[in-house]
mmCIF file of C-alpha atoms in Angstrom:
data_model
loop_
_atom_site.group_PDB
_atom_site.id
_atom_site.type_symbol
_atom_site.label_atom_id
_atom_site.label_comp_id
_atom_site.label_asym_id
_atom_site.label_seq_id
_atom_site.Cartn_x
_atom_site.Cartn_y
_atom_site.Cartn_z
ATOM 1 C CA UNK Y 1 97.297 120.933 89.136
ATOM 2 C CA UNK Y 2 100.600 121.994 87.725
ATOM 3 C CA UNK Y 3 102.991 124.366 88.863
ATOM 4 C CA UNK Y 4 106.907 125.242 88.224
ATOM 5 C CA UNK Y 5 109.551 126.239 90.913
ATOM 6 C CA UNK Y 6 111.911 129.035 90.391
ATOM 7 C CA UNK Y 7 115.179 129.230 92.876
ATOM 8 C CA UNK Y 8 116.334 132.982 92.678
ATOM 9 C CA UNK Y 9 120.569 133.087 93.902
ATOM 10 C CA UNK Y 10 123.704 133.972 92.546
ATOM 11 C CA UNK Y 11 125.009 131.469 95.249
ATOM 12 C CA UNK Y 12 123.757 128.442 94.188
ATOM 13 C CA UNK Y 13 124.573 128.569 90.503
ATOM 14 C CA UNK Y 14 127.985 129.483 91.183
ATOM 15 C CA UNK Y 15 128.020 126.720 93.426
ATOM 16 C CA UNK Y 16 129.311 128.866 96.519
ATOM 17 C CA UNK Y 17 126.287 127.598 98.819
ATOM 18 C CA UNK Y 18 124.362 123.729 97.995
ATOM 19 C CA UNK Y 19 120.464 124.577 96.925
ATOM 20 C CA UNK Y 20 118.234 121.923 98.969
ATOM 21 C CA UNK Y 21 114.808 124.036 99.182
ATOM 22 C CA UNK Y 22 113.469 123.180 95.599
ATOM 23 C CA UNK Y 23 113.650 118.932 97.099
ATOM 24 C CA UNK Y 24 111.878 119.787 100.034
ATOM 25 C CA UNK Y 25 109.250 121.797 98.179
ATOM 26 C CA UNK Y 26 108.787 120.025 95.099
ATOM 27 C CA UNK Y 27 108.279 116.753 97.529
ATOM 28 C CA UNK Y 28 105.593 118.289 99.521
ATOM 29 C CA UNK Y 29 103.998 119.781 97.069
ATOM 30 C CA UNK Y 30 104.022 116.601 94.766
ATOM 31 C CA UNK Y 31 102.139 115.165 98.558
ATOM 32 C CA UNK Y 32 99.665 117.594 98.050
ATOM 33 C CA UNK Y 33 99.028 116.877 94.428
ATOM 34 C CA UNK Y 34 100.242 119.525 92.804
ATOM 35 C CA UNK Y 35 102.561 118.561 89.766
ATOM 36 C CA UNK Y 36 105.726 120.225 89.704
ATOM 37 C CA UNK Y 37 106.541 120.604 85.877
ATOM 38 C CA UNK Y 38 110.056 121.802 86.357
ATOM 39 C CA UNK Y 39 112.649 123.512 88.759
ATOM 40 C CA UNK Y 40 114.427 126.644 87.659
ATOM 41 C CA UNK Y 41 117.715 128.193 89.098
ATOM 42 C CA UNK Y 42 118.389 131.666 88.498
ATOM 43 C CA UNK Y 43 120.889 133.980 89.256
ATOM 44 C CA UNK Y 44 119.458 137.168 91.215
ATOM 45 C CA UNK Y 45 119.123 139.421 87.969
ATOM 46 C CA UNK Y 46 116.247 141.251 87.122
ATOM 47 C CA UNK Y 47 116.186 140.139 83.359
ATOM 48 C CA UNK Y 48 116.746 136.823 83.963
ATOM 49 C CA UNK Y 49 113.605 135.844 87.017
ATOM 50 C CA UNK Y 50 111.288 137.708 84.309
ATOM 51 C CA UNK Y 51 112.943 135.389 81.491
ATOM 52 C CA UNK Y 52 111.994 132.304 84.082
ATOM 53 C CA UNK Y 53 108.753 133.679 84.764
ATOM 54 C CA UNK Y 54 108.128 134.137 80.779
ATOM 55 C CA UNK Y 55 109.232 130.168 80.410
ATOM 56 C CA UNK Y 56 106.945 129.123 83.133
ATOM 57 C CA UNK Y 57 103.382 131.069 81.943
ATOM 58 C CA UNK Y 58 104.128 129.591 79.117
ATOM 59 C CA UNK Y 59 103.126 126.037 80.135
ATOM 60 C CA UNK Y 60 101.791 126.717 83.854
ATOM 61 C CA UNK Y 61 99.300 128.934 85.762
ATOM 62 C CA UNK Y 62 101.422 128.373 88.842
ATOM 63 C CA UNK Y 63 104.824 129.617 89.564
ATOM 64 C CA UNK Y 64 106.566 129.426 93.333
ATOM 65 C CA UNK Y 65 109.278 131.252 93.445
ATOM 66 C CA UNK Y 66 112.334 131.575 96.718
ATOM 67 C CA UNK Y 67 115.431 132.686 97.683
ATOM 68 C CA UNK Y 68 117.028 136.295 96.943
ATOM 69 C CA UNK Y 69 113.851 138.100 97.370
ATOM 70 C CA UNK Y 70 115.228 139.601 100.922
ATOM 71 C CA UNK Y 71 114.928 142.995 102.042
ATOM 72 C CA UNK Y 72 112.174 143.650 99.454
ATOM 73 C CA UNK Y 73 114.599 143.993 96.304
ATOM 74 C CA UNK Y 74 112.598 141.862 94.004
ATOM 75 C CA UNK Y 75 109.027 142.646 95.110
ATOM 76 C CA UNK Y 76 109.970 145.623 92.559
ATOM 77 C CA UNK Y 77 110.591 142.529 90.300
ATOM 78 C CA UNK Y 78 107.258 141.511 90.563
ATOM 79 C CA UNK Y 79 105.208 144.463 90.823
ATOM 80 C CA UNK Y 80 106.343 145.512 87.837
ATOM 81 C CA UNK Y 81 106.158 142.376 86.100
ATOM 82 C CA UNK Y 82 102.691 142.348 86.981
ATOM 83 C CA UNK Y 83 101.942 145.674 86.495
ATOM 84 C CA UNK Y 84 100.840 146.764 89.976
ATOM 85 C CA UNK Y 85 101.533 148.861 92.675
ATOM 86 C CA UNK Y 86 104.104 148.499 95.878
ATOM 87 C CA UNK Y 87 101.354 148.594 98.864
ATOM 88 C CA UNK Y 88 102.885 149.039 102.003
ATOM 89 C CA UNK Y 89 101.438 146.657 104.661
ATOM 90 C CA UNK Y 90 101.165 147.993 108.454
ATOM 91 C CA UNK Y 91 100.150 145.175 109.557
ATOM 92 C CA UNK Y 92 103.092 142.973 108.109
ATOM 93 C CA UNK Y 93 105.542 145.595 109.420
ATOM 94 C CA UNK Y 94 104.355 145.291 112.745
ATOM 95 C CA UNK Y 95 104.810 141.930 112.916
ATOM 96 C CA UNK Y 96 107.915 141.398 111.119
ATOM 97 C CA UNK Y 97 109.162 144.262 114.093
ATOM 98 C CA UNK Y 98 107.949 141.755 116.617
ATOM 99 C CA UNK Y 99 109.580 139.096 115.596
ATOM 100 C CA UNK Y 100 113.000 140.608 114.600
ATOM 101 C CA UNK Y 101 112.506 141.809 118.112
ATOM 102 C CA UNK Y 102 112.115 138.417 119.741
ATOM 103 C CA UNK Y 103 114.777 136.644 117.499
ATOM 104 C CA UNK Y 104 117.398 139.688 118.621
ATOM 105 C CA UNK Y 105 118.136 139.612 115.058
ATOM 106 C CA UNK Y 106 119.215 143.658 114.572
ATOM 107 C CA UNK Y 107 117.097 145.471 111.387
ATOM 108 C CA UNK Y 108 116.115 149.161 111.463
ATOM 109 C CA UNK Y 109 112.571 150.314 110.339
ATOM 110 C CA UNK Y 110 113.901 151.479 106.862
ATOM 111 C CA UNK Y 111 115.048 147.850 106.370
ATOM 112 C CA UNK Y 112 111.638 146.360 107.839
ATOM 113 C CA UNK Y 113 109.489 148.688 105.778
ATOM 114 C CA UNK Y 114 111.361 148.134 102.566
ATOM 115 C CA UNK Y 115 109.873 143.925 103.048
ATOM 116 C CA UNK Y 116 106.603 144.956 104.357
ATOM 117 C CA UNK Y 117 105.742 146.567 100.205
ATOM 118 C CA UNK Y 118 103.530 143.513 98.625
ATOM 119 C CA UNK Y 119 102.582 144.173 94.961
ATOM 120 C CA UNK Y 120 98.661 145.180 95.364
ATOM 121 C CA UNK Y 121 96.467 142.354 95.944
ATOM 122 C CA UNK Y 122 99.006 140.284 97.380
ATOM 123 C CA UNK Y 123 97.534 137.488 99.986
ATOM 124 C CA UNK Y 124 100.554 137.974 102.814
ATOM 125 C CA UNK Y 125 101.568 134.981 104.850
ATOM 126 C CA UNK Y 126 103.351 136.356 108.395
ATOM 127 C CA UNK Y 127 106.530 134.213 109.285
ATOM 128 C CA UNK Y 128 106.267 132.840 112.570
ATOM 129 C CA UNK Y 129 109.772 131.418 112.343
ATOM 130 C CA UNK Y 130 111.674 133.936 111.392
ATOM 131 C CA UNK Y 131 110.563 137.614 109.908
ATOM 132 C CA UNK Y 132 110.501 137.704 106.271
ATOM 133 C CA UNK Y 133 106.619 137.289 104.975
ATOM 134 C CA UNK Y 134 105.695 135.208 102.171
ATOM 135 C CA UNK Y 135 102.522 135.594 99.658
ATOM 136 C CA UNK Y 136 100.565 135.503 96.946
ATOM 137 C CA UNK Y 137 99.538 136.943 93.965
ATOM 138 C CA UNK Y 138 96.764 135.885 91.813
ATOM 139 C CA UNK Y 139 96.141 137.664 88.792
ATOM 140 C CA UNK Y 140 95.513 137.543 84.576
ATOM 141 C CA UNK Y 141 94.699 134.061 85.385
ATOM 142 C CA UNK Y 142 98.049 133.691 87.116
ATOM 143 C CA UNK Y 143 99.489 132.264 90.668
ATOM 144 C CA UNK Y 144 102.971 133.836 92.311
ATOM 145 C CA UNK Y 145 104.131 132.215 95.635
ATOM 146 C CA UNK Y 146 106.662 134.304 96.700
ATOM 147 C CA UNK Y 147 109.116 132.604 99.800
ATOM 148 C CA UNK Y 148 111.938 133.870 101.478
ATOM 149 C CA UNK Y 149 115.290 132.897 101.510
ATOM 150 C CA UNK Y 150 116.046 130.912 104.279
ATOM 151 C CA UNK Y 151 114.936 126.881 105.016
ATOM 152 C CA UNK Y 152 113.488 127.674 107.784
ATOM 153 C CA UNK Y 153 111.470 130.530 106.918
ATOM 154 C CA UNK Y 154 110.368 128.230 103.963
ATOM 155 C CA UNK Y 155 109.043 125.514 105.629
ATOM 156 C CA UNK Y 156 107.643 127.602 108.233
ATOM 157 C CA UNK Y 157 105.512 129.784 105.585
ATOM 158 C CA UNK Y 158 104.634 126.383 103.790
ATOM 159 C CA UNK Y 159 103.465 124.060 106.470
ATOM 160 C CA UNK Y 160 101.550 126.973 108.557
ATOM 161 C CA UNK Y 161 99.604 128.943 104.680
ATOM 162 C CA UNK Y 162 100.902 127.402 101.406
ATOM 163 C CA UNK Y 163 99.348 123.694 102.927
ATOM 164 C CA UNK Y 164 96.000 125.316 103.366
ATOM 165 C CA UNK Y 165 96.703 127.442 99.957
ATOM 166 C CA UNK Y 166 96.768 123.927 97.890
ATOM 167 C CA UNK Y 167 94.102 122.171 99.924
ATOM 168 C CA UNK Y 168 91.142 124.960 98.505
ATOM 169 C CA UNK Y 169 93.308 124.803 94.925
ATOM 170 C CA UNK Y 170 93.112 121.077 94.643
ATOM 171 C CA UNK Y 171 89.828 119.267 94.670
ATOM 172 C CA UNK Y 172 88.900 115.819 96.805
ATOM 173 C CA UNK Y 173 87.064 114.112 93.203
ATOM 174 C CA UNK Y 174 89.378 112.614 91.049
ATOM 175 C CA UNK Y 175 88.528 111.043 87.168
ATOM 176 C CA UNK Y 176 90.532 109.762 84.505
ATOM 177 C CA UNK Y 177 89.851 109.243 80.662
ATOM 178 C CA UNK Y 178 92.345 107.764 78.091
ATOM 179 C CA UNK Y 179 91.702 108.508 74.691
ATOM 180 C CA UNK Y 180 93.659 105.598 72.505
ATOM 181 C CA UNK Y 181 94.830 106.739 69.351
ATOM 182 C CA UNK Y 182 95.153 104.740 65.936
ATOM 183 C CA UNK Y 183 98.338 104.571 63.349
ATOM 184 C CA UNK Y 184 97.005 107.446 61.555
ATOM 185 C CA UNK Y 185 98.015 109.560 64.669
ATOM 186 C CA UNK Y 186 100.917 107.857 65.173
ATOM 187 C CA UNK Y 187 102.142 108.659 61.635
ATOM 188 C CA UNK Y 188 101.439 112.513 62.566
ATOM 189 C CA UNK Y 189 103.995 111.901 65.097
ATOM 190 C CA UNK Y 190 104.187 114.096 68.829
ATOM 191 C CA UNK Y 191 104.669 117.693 67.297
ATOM 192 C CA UNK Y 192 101.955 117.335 64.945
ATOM 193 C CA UNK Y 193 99.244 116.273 67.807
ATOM 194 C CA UNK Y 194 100.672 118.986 70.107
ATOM 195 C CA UNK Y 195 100.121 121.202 67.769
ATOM 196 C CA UNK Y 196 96.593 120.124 67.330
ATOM 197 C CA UNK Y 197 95.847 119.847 70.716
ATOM 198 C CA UNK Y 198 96.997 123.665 70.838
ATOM 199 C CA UNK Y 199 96.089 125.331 74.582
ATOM 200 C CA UNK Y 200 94.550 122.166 75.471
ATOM 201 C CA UNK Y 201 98.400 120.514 76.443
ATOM 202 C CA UNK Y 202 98.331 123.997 78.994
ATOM 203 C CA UNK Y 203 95.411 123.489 80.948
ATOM 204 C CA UNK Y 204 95.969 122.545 84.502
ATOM 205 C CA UNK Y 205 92.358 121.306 85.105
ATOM 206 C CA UNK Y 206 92.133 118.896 83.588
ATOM 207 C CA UNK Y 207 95.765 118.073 82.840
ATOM 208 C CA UNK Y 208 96.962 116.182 79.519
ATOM 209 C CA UNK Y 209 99.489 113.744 78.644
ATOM 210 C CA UNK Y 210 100.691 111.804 75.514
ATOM 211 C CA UNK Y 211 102.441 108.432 76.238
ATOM 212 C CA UNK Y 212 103.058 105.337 74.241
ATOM 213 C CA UNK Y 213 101.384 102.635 75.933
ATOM 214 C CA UNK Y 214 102.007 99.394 73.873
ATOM 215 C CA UNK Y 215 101.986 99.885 70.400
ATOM 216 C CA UNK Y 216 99.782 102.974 70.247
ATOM 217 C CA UNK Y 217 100.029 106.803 71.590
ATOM 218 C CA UNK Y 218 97.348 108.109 74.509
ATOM 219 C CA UNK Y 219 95.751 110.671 75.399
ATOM 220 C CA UNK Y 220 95.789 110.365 79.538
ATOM 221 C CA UNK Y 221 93.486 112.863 80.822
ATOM 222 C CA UNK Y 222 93.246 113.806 84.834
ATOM 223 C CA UNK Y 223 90.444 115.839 86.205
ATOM 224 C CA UNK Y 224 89.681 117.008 89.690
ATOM 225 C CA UNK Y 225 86.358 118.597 91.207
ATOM 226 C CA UNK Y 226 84.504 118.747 94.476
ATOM 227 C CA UNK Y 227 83.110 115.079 93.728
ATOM 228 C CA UNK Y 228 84.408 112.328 91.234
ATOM 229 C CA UNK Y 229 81.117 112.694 89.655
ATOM 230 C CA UNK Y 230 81.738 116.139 88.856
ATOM 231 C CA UNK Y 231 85.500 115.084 88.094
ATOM 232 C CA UNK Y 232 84.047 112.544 85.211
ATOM 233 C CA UNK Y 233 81.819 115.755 84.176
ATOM 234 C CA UNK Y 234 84.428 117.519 83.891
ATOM 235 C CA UNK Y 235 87.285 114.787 82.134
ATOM 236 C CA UNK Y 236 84.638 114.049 79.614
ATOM 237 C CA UNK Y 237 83.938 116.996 78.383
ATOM 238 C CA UNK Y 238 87.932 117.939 77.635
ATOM 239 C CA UNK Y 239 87.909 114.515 76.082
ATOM 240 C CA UNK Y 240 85.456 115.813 73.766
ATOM 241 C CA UNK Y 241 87.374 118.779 73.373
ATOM 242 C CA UNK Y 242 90.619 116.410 72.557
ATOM 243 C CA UNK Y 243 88.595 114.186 69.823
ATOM 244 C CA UNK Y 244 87.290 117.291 67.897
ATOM 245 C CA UNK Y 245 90.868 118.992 67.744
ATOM 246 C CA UNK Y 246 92.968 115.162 66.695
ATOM 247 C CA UNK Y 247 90.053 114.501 64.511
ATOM 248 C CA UNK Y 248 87.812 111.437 65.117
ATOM 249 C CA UNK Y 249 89.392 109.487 62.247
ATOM 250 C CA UNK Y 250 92.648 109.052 64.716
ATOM 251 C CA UNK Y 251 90.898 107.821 67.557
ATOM 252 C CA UNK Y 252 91.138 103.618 68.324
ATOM 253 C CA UNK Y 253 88.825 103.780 71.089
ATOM 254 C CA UNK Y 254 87.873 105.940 74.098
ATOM 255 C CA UNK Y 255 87.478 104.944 77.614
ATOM 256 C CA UNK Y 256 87.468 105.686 82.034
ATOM 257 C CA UNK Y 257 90.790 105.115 83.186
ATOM 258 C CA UNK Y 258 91.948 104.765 86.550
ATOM 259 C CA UNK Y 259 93.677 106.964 88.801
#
């Protein structure tokens, strides 16, 4: 599975306050098997997280995104992005009141219902730690994490719901394939055979990469599914998939590889 991180503050690219949340995410998540594709900072404009949202859907299904999104100011962001609704939770208020109550930390009910809007559908994580939620947002095909801004709040969110999140997400049956190319691919060159492969180089199950092993370019394929057997189902078939879009005329040989 592959996913990008995008780290929304003004602070950090300005280099006021150090960014350390995208390590400690992109290490856990890497943990949990979920390849992290790349790490995006952002300043907290509207234009520019939809801009790093645009980049991301363009080569992932999976986007977590942290930091400025307190006080509800970019669920807006991502409603509209989206195209859904604000939905205000009751139940999320409530709880985000309980806990602002037992940290001491001082927030009016204007202030706690402004965080407690989720863009409709949203699966809302409660923050134990502190009070800011966290959630998700699956749609078009799509995944949105949304974190708050603080570590702690982070960590809490991901260790007690985004662990469990990734555990359904990512299968226990693992397959390889490597499809070894000839020099008639090679003299195509990368861009060519990317733009062969076409969607194929997107898809997150199973995942596809070109490397140079030796003197020839391969096609590693991963797959996941509820058993290897259904993995090697499923790795073989996209290696079909791969052959008929190269062409069988660039293909050396074709064979299990392992993981």
């Amino acid at each position: 599975m592959k996913a990008d991180i995008i780290c929304v503050g003004t602070e950090y690219i300005t280099g006021m306050l150090p960014e350390s949340n995208t390590g400690y995410l992109a290490g856990r998540m890497a943990e949990l098997d979920v390849n992290v594709r790349r790490i995006t900072l952002v300043g907290s404009y509207d234009e520019e997280i939809k801009k790093a949202l645009d980049d991301s859907y363009q080569d992932v299904y999976t986007v977590l995104i942290t930091g400025g999104i307190g006080y509800g100011r970019n669920q807006n962001i991502f409603a509209d992005y989206f195209l859904k609704k604000l939905i205000f939770s009751e139940k999320a208020f409530a709880h985000m009141k309980k806990q602002a109550e037992k940290s001491g930390v001082k927030t009016d009910d204007v202030q706690l219902k402004s965080l407690a809007e989720f863009p409709e559908g949203a699966m809302i994580f409660d923050n134990y730690e502190g009070y800011v939620p966290g959630y998700v947002l699956e749609t078009d095909g799509k995944t949105l994490i949304v974190l708050p801004f603080l570590s702690t709040d982070i960590k809490a969110i991901f260790e007690d719901d985004i662990v469990g999140y990734f555990y359904k997400r990512v299968s226990i049956g693992k397959a390889g394939m490597k499809i070894i190319l000839n020099e008639k691919a090679e003299k195509k060159g990368i861009r060519e055979l990317l733009s062969s492969l076409g969607d194929l180089c997107k898809s997150e199950n199973p995942s596809l990469d070109i490397v140079k092993e030796e003197k020839n370019y391969v096609l590693k394929i991963r797959a996941v599914g509820p058993t290897n057997g259904d993995a090697m189902i499923l790795a073989n078939l996209f290696a079909s998939d791969c052959c008929q879009k190269i062409g069988n005329d660039c293909i050396l040989n074709i064979k299990e590889d392992a993981i």
